[in-house]
Amino acid sequence: MLGIGIFGATGRIGKLLIEALQKDKEANLSCIYVRNELQYSIPQGVLVTNDINVFLESSDLIIDFSSPEATKLLLDTAIDRCPKPIVIGTTGLNKMQNDLMISASQKMPILYASNMSKGVVVLNKLSKIVSSALKNSDIEIVEVHHRDKKDSPSGTALMLAKTCAEARNLNIDNVRISGRDGMIGKRSDDEIAVMSLRGGDVVGRHSVGFYLDGEYIELIHNATSRMTFANGAIDVGKWLSKQQNGLYSIEDALTI
Ligand code: NAD
């Protein structure tokens, strides 16, 4: 049995990971890290700790859905004390945190995915094809998430924008805009717009539009349950536990 430790266990995704692992036949919940007292009951035999060293030592694999600051703490400790395979689902990492993840992957296998759903992997592949095939189309990406989401645009929308840009040999940092307001003038040809809407309890909606004169294509993915992300993270975790040190993407783990 693969013993999985959950980092961010009291969060929306963390709680679902705990639920999903109770039904899993190949992996179980070994340990959860909590900063403060736990407000809900967890299965017997699972270690609950606020000591990251103990947490790392008690798990074969870590799944992280927390916050960028917490992910940094986890990676710093893993590098210094106890390298373990880590699946990172936390989004909104800044450049420094992203660089830390890259250097940590020299000491342990790490899989980073801003979206753990198989459907989004397919959406990303389709976006690449359409961006390249319809080179003159105007690309507009819209993401919708629940009112509590902290980062914007979503990590998934940024990934989709990067994929579309690279399919046209463009650097996303030079062509992305994430807002329009006032007398902004004509849309530029290379521009890739990424717009964020926030409201209610929307789990996650991403649309990638390719607009031409006389026709357009819109590719849309809707996540209707957060359990999709929890199950996806556990699936790629089982794969990651058998890999060498290195940084992996969800595409590496799935055969789609
Ligand atoms: P949440 O706010 O409900 O939960 C966050 C968890 O992290 C909580 O348990 C909290 O206690 C813990 N945490 C936060 N800061 C911490 C710190 N400094 N030290 C220790 N623990 C800390 O959030 P959520 O909706 O569960 O999402 C968590 C992360 O996962 C976010 O970055 C979100 O964008 C991302 N996310 C990714 C995917 C994906 O498929 N990759 C899907 C959904 C959400």
CSV table of N, CA, C and O and ligand atoms in Angstrom, one decimal, residues 7-14 33 35 64-70 73 88-92 113-117 146 149-151 156 226 229, ligand 1:
chain,number,residue,atom,x,y,z
A,7,PHE,N,-1.1,17.5,2.4
A,7,PHE,CA,-0.7,18.8,2.8
A,7,PHE,C,-1.8,19.8,2.3
A,7,PHE,O,-2.0,19.9,1.1
A,8,GLY,N,-2.4,20.5,3.3
A,8,GLY,CA,-3.6,21.3,2.9
A,8,GLY,C,-4.9,20.5,3.2
A,8,GLY,O,-5.9,20.7,2.6
A,9,ALA,N,-4.8,19.7,4.2
A,9,ALA,CA,-5.8,18.7,4.5
A,9,ALA,C,-7.2,19.3,5.0
A,9,ALA,O,-8.2,18.6,4.8
A,10,THR,N,-7.1,20.5,5.5
A,10,THR,CA,-8.4,21.1,6.0
A,10,THR,C,-9.1,21.9,4.9
A,10,THR,O,-10.2,22.4,5.1
A,11,GLY,N,-8.5,21.9,3.7
A,11,GLY,CA,-9.1,22.7,2.6
A,11,GLY,C,-10.1,22.0,1.8
A,11,GLY,O,-10.4,20.8,2.1
A,12,ARG,N,-10.7,22.7,0.8
A,12,ARG,CA,-11.7,22.1,0.0
A,12,ARG,C,-11.3,20.8,-0.7
A,12,ARG,O,-11.9,19.8,-0.7
A,13,ILE,N,-10.1,20.9,-1.3
A,13,ILE,CA,-9.6,19.7,-2.0
A,13,ILE,C,-9.0,18.7,-1.0
A,13,ILE,O,-9.2,17.4,-1.2
A,14,GLY,N,-8.3,19.2,0.0
A,14,GLY,CA,-7.7,18.3,1.0
A,14,GLY,C,-8.8,17.3,1.6
A,14,GLY,O,-8.5,16.1,1.7
A,33,TYR,N,-1.0,16.9,7.6
A,33,TYR,CA,-0.4,18.0,8.2
A,33,TYR,C,-1.5,19.1,8.5
A,33,TYR,O,-2.2,19.5,7.6
A,35,ARG,N,-2.0,22.9,10.6
A,35,ARG,CA,-1.4,24.0,11.4
A,35,ARG,C,-2.0,24.1,12.8
A,35,ARG,O,-1.4,24.3,13.8
A,64,ASP,N,-0.1,17.9,-2.3
A,64,ASP,CA,-0.1,19.2,-1.8
A,64,ASP,C,-1.2,20.1,-2.5
A,64,ASP,O,-1.0,20.3,-3.7
A,65,PHE,N,-2.2,20.4,-1.8
A,65,PHE,CA,-3.2,21.4,-2.3
A,65,PHE,C,-3.3,22.5,-1.2
A,65,PHE,O,-4.2,22.3,-0.3
A,66,SER,N,-2.4,23.4,-1.1
A,66,SER,CA,-2.4,24.4,0.0
A,66,SER,C,-2.4,25.8,-0.5
A,66,SER,O,-3.4,26.3,-1.1
A,67,SER,N,-1.3,26.5,-0.3
A,67,SER,CA,-1.1,27.9,-0.7
A,67,SER,C,0.4,28.0,-1.2
A,67,SER,O,1.2,27.2,-0.7
A,68,PRO,N,0.7,29.0,-2.0
A,68,PRO,CA,2.1,29.1,-2.4
A,68,PRO,C,3.1,29.2,-1.3
A,68,PRO,O,4.2,28.6,-1.3
A,69,GLU,N,2.7,29.9,-0.2
A,69,GLU,CA,3.7,30.0,0.9
A,69,GLU,C,3.9,28.7,1.6
A,69,GLU,O,5.0,28.3,2.0
A,70,ALA,N,2.8,27.9,1.7
A,70,ALA,CA,2.9,26.6,2.3
A,70,ALA,C,3.7,25.7,1.5
A,70,ALA,O,4.4,24.9,2.0
A,73,LEU,N,7.3,26.2,2.0
A,73,LEU,CA,7.7,25.6,3.3
A,73,LEU,C,7.9,24.1,3.2
A,73,LEU,O,8.9,23.5,3.6
A,88,ILE,N,2.1,18.3,-6.7
A,88,ILE,CA,1.7,19.7,-6.3
A,88,ILE,C,0.6,20.2,-7.1
A,88,ILE,O,0.7,20.3,-8.4
A,89,GLY,N,-0.5,20.5,-6.5
A,89,GLY,CA,-1.7,21.0,-7.2
A,89,GLY,C,-1.9,22.5,-6.9
A,89,GLY,O,-2.8,23.1,-7.5
A,90,THR,N,-1.2,23.0,-5.9
A,90,THR,CA,-1.3,24.4,-5.5
A,90,THR,C,-1.0,25.3,-6.7
A,90,THR,O,0.0,25.1,-7.4
A,91,THR,N,-1.9,26.3,-6.9
A,91,THR,CA,-1.6,27.3,-8.0
A,91,THR,C,-1.2,28.6,-7.5
A,91,THR,O,-1.2,28.9,-6.3
A,92,GLY,N,-0.8,29.5,-8.4
A,92,GLY,CA,-0.4,30.8,-8.0
A,92,GLY,C,1.0,30.9,-7.5
A,92,GLY,O,1.4,31.9,-6.9
A,113,ALA,N,0.8,20.1,-11.5
A,113,ALA,CA,-0.3,20.3,-12.5
A,113,ALA,C,-1.2,21.4,-11.9
A,113,ALA,O,-1.7,21.2,-10.8
A,114,SER,N,-1.5,22.4,-12.7
A,114,SER,CA,-2.4,23.5,-12.3
A,114,SER,C,-3.8,23.0,-12.4
A,114,SER,O,-4.8,23.6,-11.9
A,115,ASN,N,-4.0,21.8,-13.1
A,115,ASN,CA,-5.3,21.2,-13.1
A,115,ASN,C,-5.2,19.7,-13.2
A,115,ASN,O,-4.5,19.2,-14.1
A,116,MET,N,-5.8,19.0,-12.3
A,116,MET,CA,-5.6,17.5,-12.2
A,116,MET,C,-6.7,16.8,-13.0
A,116,MET,O,-6.8,15.6,-12.8
A,117,SER,N,-7.4,17.5,-13.8
A,117,SER,CA,-8.5,16.7,-14.5
A,117,SER,C,-8.0,16.3,-15.9
A,117,SER,O,-7.3,17.0,-16.6
A,146,HIS,N,-15.3,30.0,-8.4
A,146,HIS,CA,-16.0,30.3,-7.2
A,146,HIS,C,-15.5,31.6,-6.5
A,146,HIS,O,-14.3,32.0,-6.8
A,149,LYS,N,-11.8,31.8,-4.7
A,149,LYS,CA,-10.5,31.5,-5.3
A,149,LYS,C,-9.6,32.8,-5.1
A,149,LYS,O,-10.0,33.9,-5.4
A,150,LYS,N,-8.4,32.5,-4.7
A,150,LYS,CA,-7.5,33.6,-4.4
A,150,LYS,C,-6.6,34.1,-5.5
A,150,LYS,O,-6.4,35.3,-5.7
A,151,ASP,N,-6.2,33.2,-6.4
A,151,ASP,CA,-5.3,33.7,-7.5
A,151,ASP,C,-6.1,33.9,-8.8
A,151,ASP,O,-7.1,33.3,-9.1
A,156,THR,N,-4.7,27.2,-14.6
A,156,THR,CA,-5.2,26.5,-15.8
A,156,THR,C,-5.3,27.4,-17.0
A,156,THR,O,-4.8,27.1,-18.1
A,226,ARG,N,-15.3,18.9,-7.5
A,226,ARG,CA,-13.9,19.0,-7.1
A,226,ARG,C,-13.3,17.6,-6.9
A,226,ARG,O,-12.1,17.4,-6.8
A,229,PHE,N,-10.5,16.6,-9.2
A,229,PHE,CA,-9.1,17.0,-9.0
A,229,PHE,C,-8.5,16.1,-7.9
A,229,PHE,O,-7.3,15.7,-8.1
B,1,NAD,P1,-8.5,26.0,0.6
B,1,NAD,O1,-8.3,27.5,0.9
B,1,NAD,O2,-9.9,25.4,0.8
B,1,NAD,O3,-7.5,25.1,1.4
B,1,NAD,C1,-6.1,25.5,1.6
B,1,NAD,C2,-5.5,24.5,2.6
B,1,NAD,O4,-4.1,24.9,2.7
B,1,NAD,C3,-6.1,24.6,4.0
B,1,NAD,O5,-6.0,23.3,4.6
B,1,NAD,C4,-5.1,25.5,4.7
B,1,NAD,O6,-5.0,25.3,6.1
B,1,NAD,C5,-3.8,25.1,4.0
B,1,NAD,N1,-2.8,26.2,4.1
B,1,NAD,C6,-2.9,27.5,3.6
B,1,NAD,N2,-1.8,28.2,3.9
B,1,NAD,C7,-1.0,27.4,4.7
B,1,NAD,C8,0.3,27.6,5.3
B,1,NAD,N3,0.9,28.8,5.2
B,1,NAD,N4,0.8,26.5,5.9
B,1,NAD,C9,0.2,25.3,6.0
B,1,NAD,N5,-1.0,25.1,5.5
B,1,NAD,C10,-1.6,26.1,4.8
B,1,NAD,O7,-8.1,25.9,-0.9
B,1,NAD,P2,-8.5,24.8,-2.0
B,1,NAD,O8,-9.7,25.2,-2.8
B,1,NAD,O9,-8.5,23.4,-1.4
B,1,NAD,O10,-7.2,24.9,-3.0
B,1,NAD,C11,-5.9,24.7,-2.6
B,1,NAD,C12,-5.0,25.1,-3.7
B,1,NAD,O11,-5.2,24.2,-4.8
B,1,NAD,C13,-5.2,26.5,-4.3
B,1,NAD,O12,-3.9,27.0,-4.8
B,1,NAD,C14,-6.1,26.2,-5.5
B,1,NAD,O13,-6.0,27.2,-6.5
B,1,NAD,C15,-5.5,24.9,-6.0
B,1,NAD,N6,-6.4,24.0,-6.8
B,1,NAD,C16,-5.7,23.3,-7.7
B,1,NAD,C17,-6.5,22.4,-8.5
B,1,NAD,C18,-5.7,21.5,-9.5
B,1,NAD,O14,-6.4,20.6,-10.1
B,1,NAD,N7,-4.4,21.6,-9.5
B,1,NAD,C19,-7.9,22.3,-8.3
B,1,NAD,C20,-8.5,23.1,-7.4
B,1,NAD,C21,-7.7,23.9,-6.6
